Amino acid sequence: MNTIMDQTELKKELKQQLLAGLEEQRSFSDAELYDRIDELLFAHPELCLRDKLYLRDAVFNSFRRLDVLSEVLDNADVTEIMINSEQEIFIERSGHMQRWDRSFESRAQLEELIQSIVSRINRVVNTSTPIVDARLEDGSRVHVVLPPIALKGPTVTIRKFPEPITLEKLILYDSLTQEAADFLISLVRARYNIFISGGTNSGKTTFLNALSQYIPSDERVITIEDSAELQIRNVPNLVSLETRNANAEGEGEISMQNLIKASLRMSPDRIIVGEVRGKESLDMLNAMNTGHDGSLSTGHANSAQDMLRRLQTMVLQGAELPLPAIRSMIESALDIIVHLGRTRDHKRRVLEISEVIGIEHDEIKLNPLYKFDGQKLEKLADLTSRQKLLDRL
């Protein structure tokens, strides 16, 4: 067998034969399924061993796993999968984008896969609600957009999280220095409120996950996310909350705002909010200002200063408050801003660590502590609240 097209056609034929033979037997084990596939492949002596092994796994994956995507999901070098349509798939492998040489057999096959993914976490995606966030069993993030919003066809973006990334690994990847990492660890343990900002695909969730591993194990932590991705393993007293979309009748929605309010009644020591995008930022800031020191969150921005401006805009979406009051609330709630980004070599790095120190000339003032100078993360200044840090430790 020489071409991918030949493999695709034979795979389709094997699936049809399997479906015809399994109609009477609705429940069968993985071992039984493999046995049936092997029987069908035995009838094709022209196939070499490599092709037989590929088809064996490909047919099995189409029944039990995520079909054609299983191959790249199992590949540790692939970090992102971008499906633009059933015929157009791109992957990010080792930091480089490339078009994949495989595709789905039909649009119906891709649509069936999408429904399988979202149904596992009790979410719905259809023409009425064509956009949904979901996740795979391994924690990978899935974003789906259906036609007519997506013009080419069903669009799926999968961001893989194969294993938790630690600060030690980030140091090895040259994302930050050992000195900066030790400093951030001391801030987490000292219960500073830390906000992580950055652009799309800058590694905000990964960095939040890495920092959260240094929360003392005797604390009670509540995590709040759109789609559960955090993997906090060192805190036994952990409650993980996830938002819920409205049903077909437009009822039953549970928003980030609802969950933040609910978390305040759960006696948390810390609240970790996966990402704030709108009016829920007001509730997050209120939580940080009412005794929940050591809370963490993330948001989209182009710089640390830009994040503070964006937070003001987000708060205005939730309440009509005067800007001076909003600035005062943000300045009081946040202690540290960690800004991430991707540099020209495509590496995700910490670009800035700044301390929120007050308000000056109608602007929240930052004290830059570390800044990436194009080569490495350089220390610029000391923490002005050093005694506060020592007292907390």
PDB file of C-alpha atoms in Angstrom, residues 240-368:
ATOM      1  CA  SER A 240     -12.693  22.539  41.586  1.00  0.00           C
ATOM      2  CA  LEU A 241     -15.602  24.415  40.009  1.00  0.00           C
ATOM      3  CA  GLU A 242     -16.441  24.695  36.301  1.00  0.00           C
ATOM      4  CA  THR A 243     -18.905  26.931  34.482  1.00  0.00           C
ATOM      5  CA  ARG A 244     -21.926  25.555  32.624  1.00  0.00           C
ATOM      6  CA  ASN A 245     -23.552  26.837  29.458  1.00  0.00           C
ATOM      7  CA  ALA A 246     -27.282  27.438  29.170  1.00  0.00           C
ATOM      8  CA  ASN A 247     -29.398  24.589  27.832  1.00  0.00           C
ATOM      9  CA  ALA A 248     -31.460  24.636  24.628  1.00  0.00           C
ATOM     10  CA  GLU A 249     -34.168  26.636  26.418  1.00  0.00           C
ATOM     11  CA  GLY A 250     -31.638  29.257  27.494  1.00  0.00           C
ATOM     12  CA  GLU A 251     -31.731  28.151  31.135  1.00  0.00           C
ATOM     13  CA  GLY A 252     -29.325  26.660  33.637  1.00  0.00           C
ATOM     14  CA  GLU A 253     -26.245  28.762  32.873  1.00  0.00           C
ATOM     15  CA  ILE A 254     -23.670  28.911  35.667  1.00  0.00           C
ATOM     16  CA  SER A 255     -21.197  31.740  34.996  1.00  0.00           C
ATOM     17  CA  MET A 256     -17.784  32.563  36.446  1.00  0.00           C
ATOM     18  CA  GLN A 257     -19.519  35.329  38.362  1.00  0.00           C
ATOM     19  CA  ASN A 258     -21.900  32.815  39.962  1.00  0.00           C
ATOM     20  CA  LEU A 259     -19.040  30.508  40.910  1.00  0.00           C
ATOM     21  CA  ILE A 260     -16.895  33.252  42.457  1.00  0.00           C
ATOM     22  CA  LYS A 261     -19.840  34.325  44.608  1.00  0.00           C
ATOM     23  CA  ALA A 262     -20.510  30.709  45.589  1.00  0.00           C
ATOM     24  CA  SER A 263     -16.857  30.114  46.465  1.00  0.00           C
ATOM     25  CA  LEU A 264     -16.959  32.852  49.118  1.00  0.00           C
ATOM     26  CA  ARG A 265     -19.384  30.670  51.111  1.00  0.00           C
ATOM     27  CA  MET A 266     -17.036  27.676  51.017  1.00  0.00           C
ATOM     28  CA  SER A 267     -14.515  28.995  53.565  1.00  0.00           C
ATOM     29  CA  PRO A 268     -11.583  29.195  51.132  1.00  0.00           C
ATOM     30  CA  ASP A 269      -8.082  30.241  52.119  1.00  0.00           C
ATOM     31  CA  ARG A 270      -7.340  31.027  48.477  1.00  0.00           C
ATOM     32  CA  ILE A 271      -9.370  31.397  45.306  1.00  0.00           C
ATOM     33  CA  ILE A 272      -7.810  30.634  41.928  1.00  0.00           C
ATOM     34  CA  VAL A 273      -9.718  32.005  38.931  1.00  0.00           C
ATOM     35  CA  GLY A 274      -8.599  30.437  35.648  1.00  0.00           C
ATOM     36  CA  GLU A 275      -9.123  33.491  33.474  1.00  0.00           C
ATOM     37  CA  VAL A 276     -11.189  36.661  33.757  1.00  0.00           C
ATOM     38  CA  ARG A 277     -12.659  38.141  30.593  1.00  0.00           C
ATOM     39  CA  GLY A 278     -15.521  40.373  31.722  1.00  0.00           C
ATOM     40  CA  LYS A 279     -17.738  41.408  34.589  1.00  0.00           C
ATOM     41  CA  GLU A 280     -16.615  38.495  36.791  1.00  0.00           C
ATOM     42  CA  SER A 281     -13.419  40.510  37.380  1.00  0.00           C
ATOM     43  CA  LEU A 282     -15.372  42.680  39.838  1.00  0.00           C
ATOM     44  CA  ASP A 283     -16.225  39.645  41.987  1.00  0.00           C
ATOM     45  CA  MET A 284     -12.639  38.400  41.755  1.00  0.00           C
ATOM     46  CA  LEU A 285     -11.289  41.748  42.992  1.00  0.00           C
ATOM     47  CA  ASN A 286     -13.858  41.837  45.793  1.00  0.00           C
ATOM     48  CA  ALA A 287     -12.744  38.354  46.881  1.00  0.00           C
ATOM     49  CA  MET A 288      -9.091  39.446  46.930  1.00  0.00           C
ATOM     50  CA  ASN A 289     -10.080  42.516  48.963  1.00  0.00           C
ATOM     51  CA  THR A 290     -12.052  40.569  51.576  1.00  0.00           C
ATOM     52  CA  GLY A 291      -9.459  38.415  53.264  1.00  0.00           C
ATOM     53  CA  HIS A 292      -8.584  35.860  50.598  1.00  0.00           C
ATOM     54  CA  ASP A 293      -4.905  36.714  50.339  1.00  0.00           C
ATOM     55  CA  GLY A 294      -2.799  34.550  48.070  1.00  0.00           C
ATOM     56  CA  SER A 295      -5.387  34.371  45.302  1.00  0.00           C
ATOM     57  CA  LEU A 296      -4.301  33.904  41.687  1.00  0.00           C
ATOM     58  CA  SER A 297      -5.843  34.661  38.302  1.00  0.00           C
ATOM     59  CA  THR A 298      -5.003  35.311  34.645  1.00  0.00           C
ATOM     60  CA  GLY A 299      -6.092  37.620  31.845  1.00  0.00           C
ATOM     61  CA  HIS A 300      -5.300  38.681  28.273  1.00  0.00           C
ATOM     62  CA  ALA A 301      -3.151  41.806  27.793  1.00  0.00           C
ATOM     63  CA  ASN A 302      -0.139  43.135  25.898  1.00  0.00           C
ATOM     64  CA  SER A 303       1.770  44.285  28.992  1.00  0.00           C
ATOM     65  CA  ALA A 304       1.461  44.491  32.750  1.00  0.00           C
ATOM     66  CA  GLN A 305       0.269  48.110  32.553  1.00  0.00           C
ATOM     67  CA  ASP A 306      -2.199  47.216  29.796  1.00  0.00           C
ATOM     68  CA  MET A 307      -3.608  44.471  32.035  1.00  0.00           C
ATOM     69  CA  LEU A 308      -4.460  47.028  34.699  1.00  0.00           C
ATOM     70  CA  ARG A 309      -6.272  49.185  32.123  1.00  0.00           C
ATOM     71  CA  ARG A 310      -8.155  46.165  30.780  1.00  0.00           C
ATOM     72  CA  LEU A 311      -9.227  45.207  34.300  1.00  0.00           C
ATOM     73  CA  GLN A 312     -10.773  48.655  34.700  1.00  0.00           C
ATOM     74  CA  THR A 313     -12.764  48.106  31.509  1.00  0.00           C
ATOM     75  CA  MET A 314     -13.855  44.646  32.662  1.00  0.00           C
ATOM     76  CA  VAL A 315     -15.081  45.957  36.001  1.00  0.00           C
ATOM     77  CA  LEU A 316     -17.145  48.605  34.192  1.00  0.00           C
ATOM     78  CA  GLN A 317     -18.953  45.770  32.396  1.00  0.00           C
ATOM     79  CA  GLY A 318     -20.228  44.550  35.754  1.00  0.00           C
ATOM     80  CA  ALA A 319     -20.979  47.791  37.598  1.00  0.00           C
ATOM     81  CA  GLU A 320     -21.275  51.496  36.946  1.00  0.00           C
ATOM     82  CA  LEU A 321     -18.589  52.672  39.345  1.00  0.00           C
ATOM     83  CA  PRO A 322     -16.449  55.811  39.124  1.00  0.00           C
ATOM     84  CA  LEU A 323     -12.998  55.133  37.672  1.00  0.00           C
ATOM     85  CA  PRO A 324     -11.139  56.366  40.803  1.00  0.00           C
ATOM     86  CA  ALA A 325     -13.031  53.786  42.880  1.00  0.00           C
ATOM     87  CA  ILE A 326     -12.210  51.022  40.390  1.00  0.00           C
ATOM     88  CA  ARG A 327      -8.521  51.951  40.346  1.00  0.00           C
ATOM     89  CA  SER A 328      -8.468  51.962  44.136  1.00  0.00           C
ATOM     90  CA  MET A 329     -10.090  48.523  44.192  1.00  0.00           C
ATOM     91  CA  ILE A 330      -7.551  47.076  41.731  1.00  0.00           C
ATOM     92  CA  GLU A 331      -4.585  48.680  43.482  1.00  0.00           C
ATOM     93  CA  SER A 332      -5.735  47.311  46.829  1.00  0.00           C
ATOM     94  CA  ALA A 333      -6.486  43.803  45.514  1.00  0.00           C
ATOM     95  CA  LEU A 334      -3.424  43.050  43.376  1.00  0.00           C
ATOM     96  CA  ASP A 335       0.125  42.820  44.684  1.00  0.00           C
ATOM     97  CA  ILE A 336       2.077  41.418  41.735  1.00  0.00           C
ATOM     98  CA  ILE A 337       1.605  41.298  37.941  1.00  0.00           C
ATOM     99  CA  VAL A 338       3.539  38.610  36.035  1.00  0.00           C
ATOM    100  CA  HIS A 339       3.462  39.250  32.274  1.00  0.00           C
ATOM    101  CA  LEU A 340       4.212  36.456  29.784  1.00  0.00           C
ATOM    102  CA  GLY A 341       4.796  36.479  26.047  1.00  0.00           C
ATOM    103  CA  ARG A 342       6.401  34.722  23.115  1.00  0.00           C
ATOM    104  CA  THR A 343       9.755  36.053  21.935  1.00  0.00           C
ATOM    105  CA  ARG A 344      11.140  36.011  18.390  1.00  0.00           C
ATOM    106  CA  ASP A 345      12.597  32.524  18.895  1.00  0.00           C
ATOM    107  CA  HIS A 346       9.002  31.309  19.547  1.00  0.00           C
ATOM    108  CA  LYS A 347       9.750  30.553  23.206  1.00  0.00           C
ATOM    109  CA  ARG A 348       7.216  31.386  25.902  1.00  0.00           C
ATOM    110  CA  ARG A 349       8.930  33.531  28.539  1.00  0.00           C
ATOM    111  CA  VAL A 350       8.281  35.687  31.570  1.00  0.00           C
ATOM    112  CA  LEU A 351       8.737  39.187  30.173  1.00  0.00           C
ATOM    113  CA  GLU A 352       8.006  41.218  33.286  1.00  0.00           C
ATOM    114  CA  ILE A 353       7.361  40.899  37.012  1.00  0.00           C
ATOM    115  CA  SER A 354       6.037  44.107  38.549  1.00  0.00           C
ATOM    116  CA  GLU A 355       4.715  45.190  41.924  1.00  0.00           C
ATOM    117  CA  VAL A 356       1.548  47.278  42.233  1.00  0.00           C
ATOM    118  CA  ILE A 357       2.567  50.156  44.490  1.00  0.00           C
ATOM    119  CA  GLY A 358      -0.142  52.816  44.325  1.00  0.00           C
ATOM    120  CA  ILE A 359      -1.996  55.361  42.199  1.00  0.00           C
ATOM    121  CA  GLU A 360      -0.361  58.398  40.646  1.00  0.00           C
ATOM    122  CA  HIS A 361      -1.815  60.900  38.138  1.00  0.00           C
ATOM    123  CA  ASP A 362      -4.960  58.780  37.668  1.00  0.00           C
ATOM    124  CA  GLU A 363      -2.853  55.722  36.765  1.00  0.00           C
ATOM    125  CA  ILE A 364      -2.094  52.609  38.795  1.00  0.00           C
ATOM    126  CA  LYS A 365       1.653  52.679  39.330  1.00  0.00           C
ATOM    127  CA  LEU A 366       3.911  49.663  38.907  1.00  0.00           C
ATOM    128  CA  ASN A 367       7.388  49.012  40.257  1.00  0.00           C
ATOM    129  CA  PRO A 368       9.163  46.769  37.675  1.00  0.00           C
TER     130      PRO A 368
END
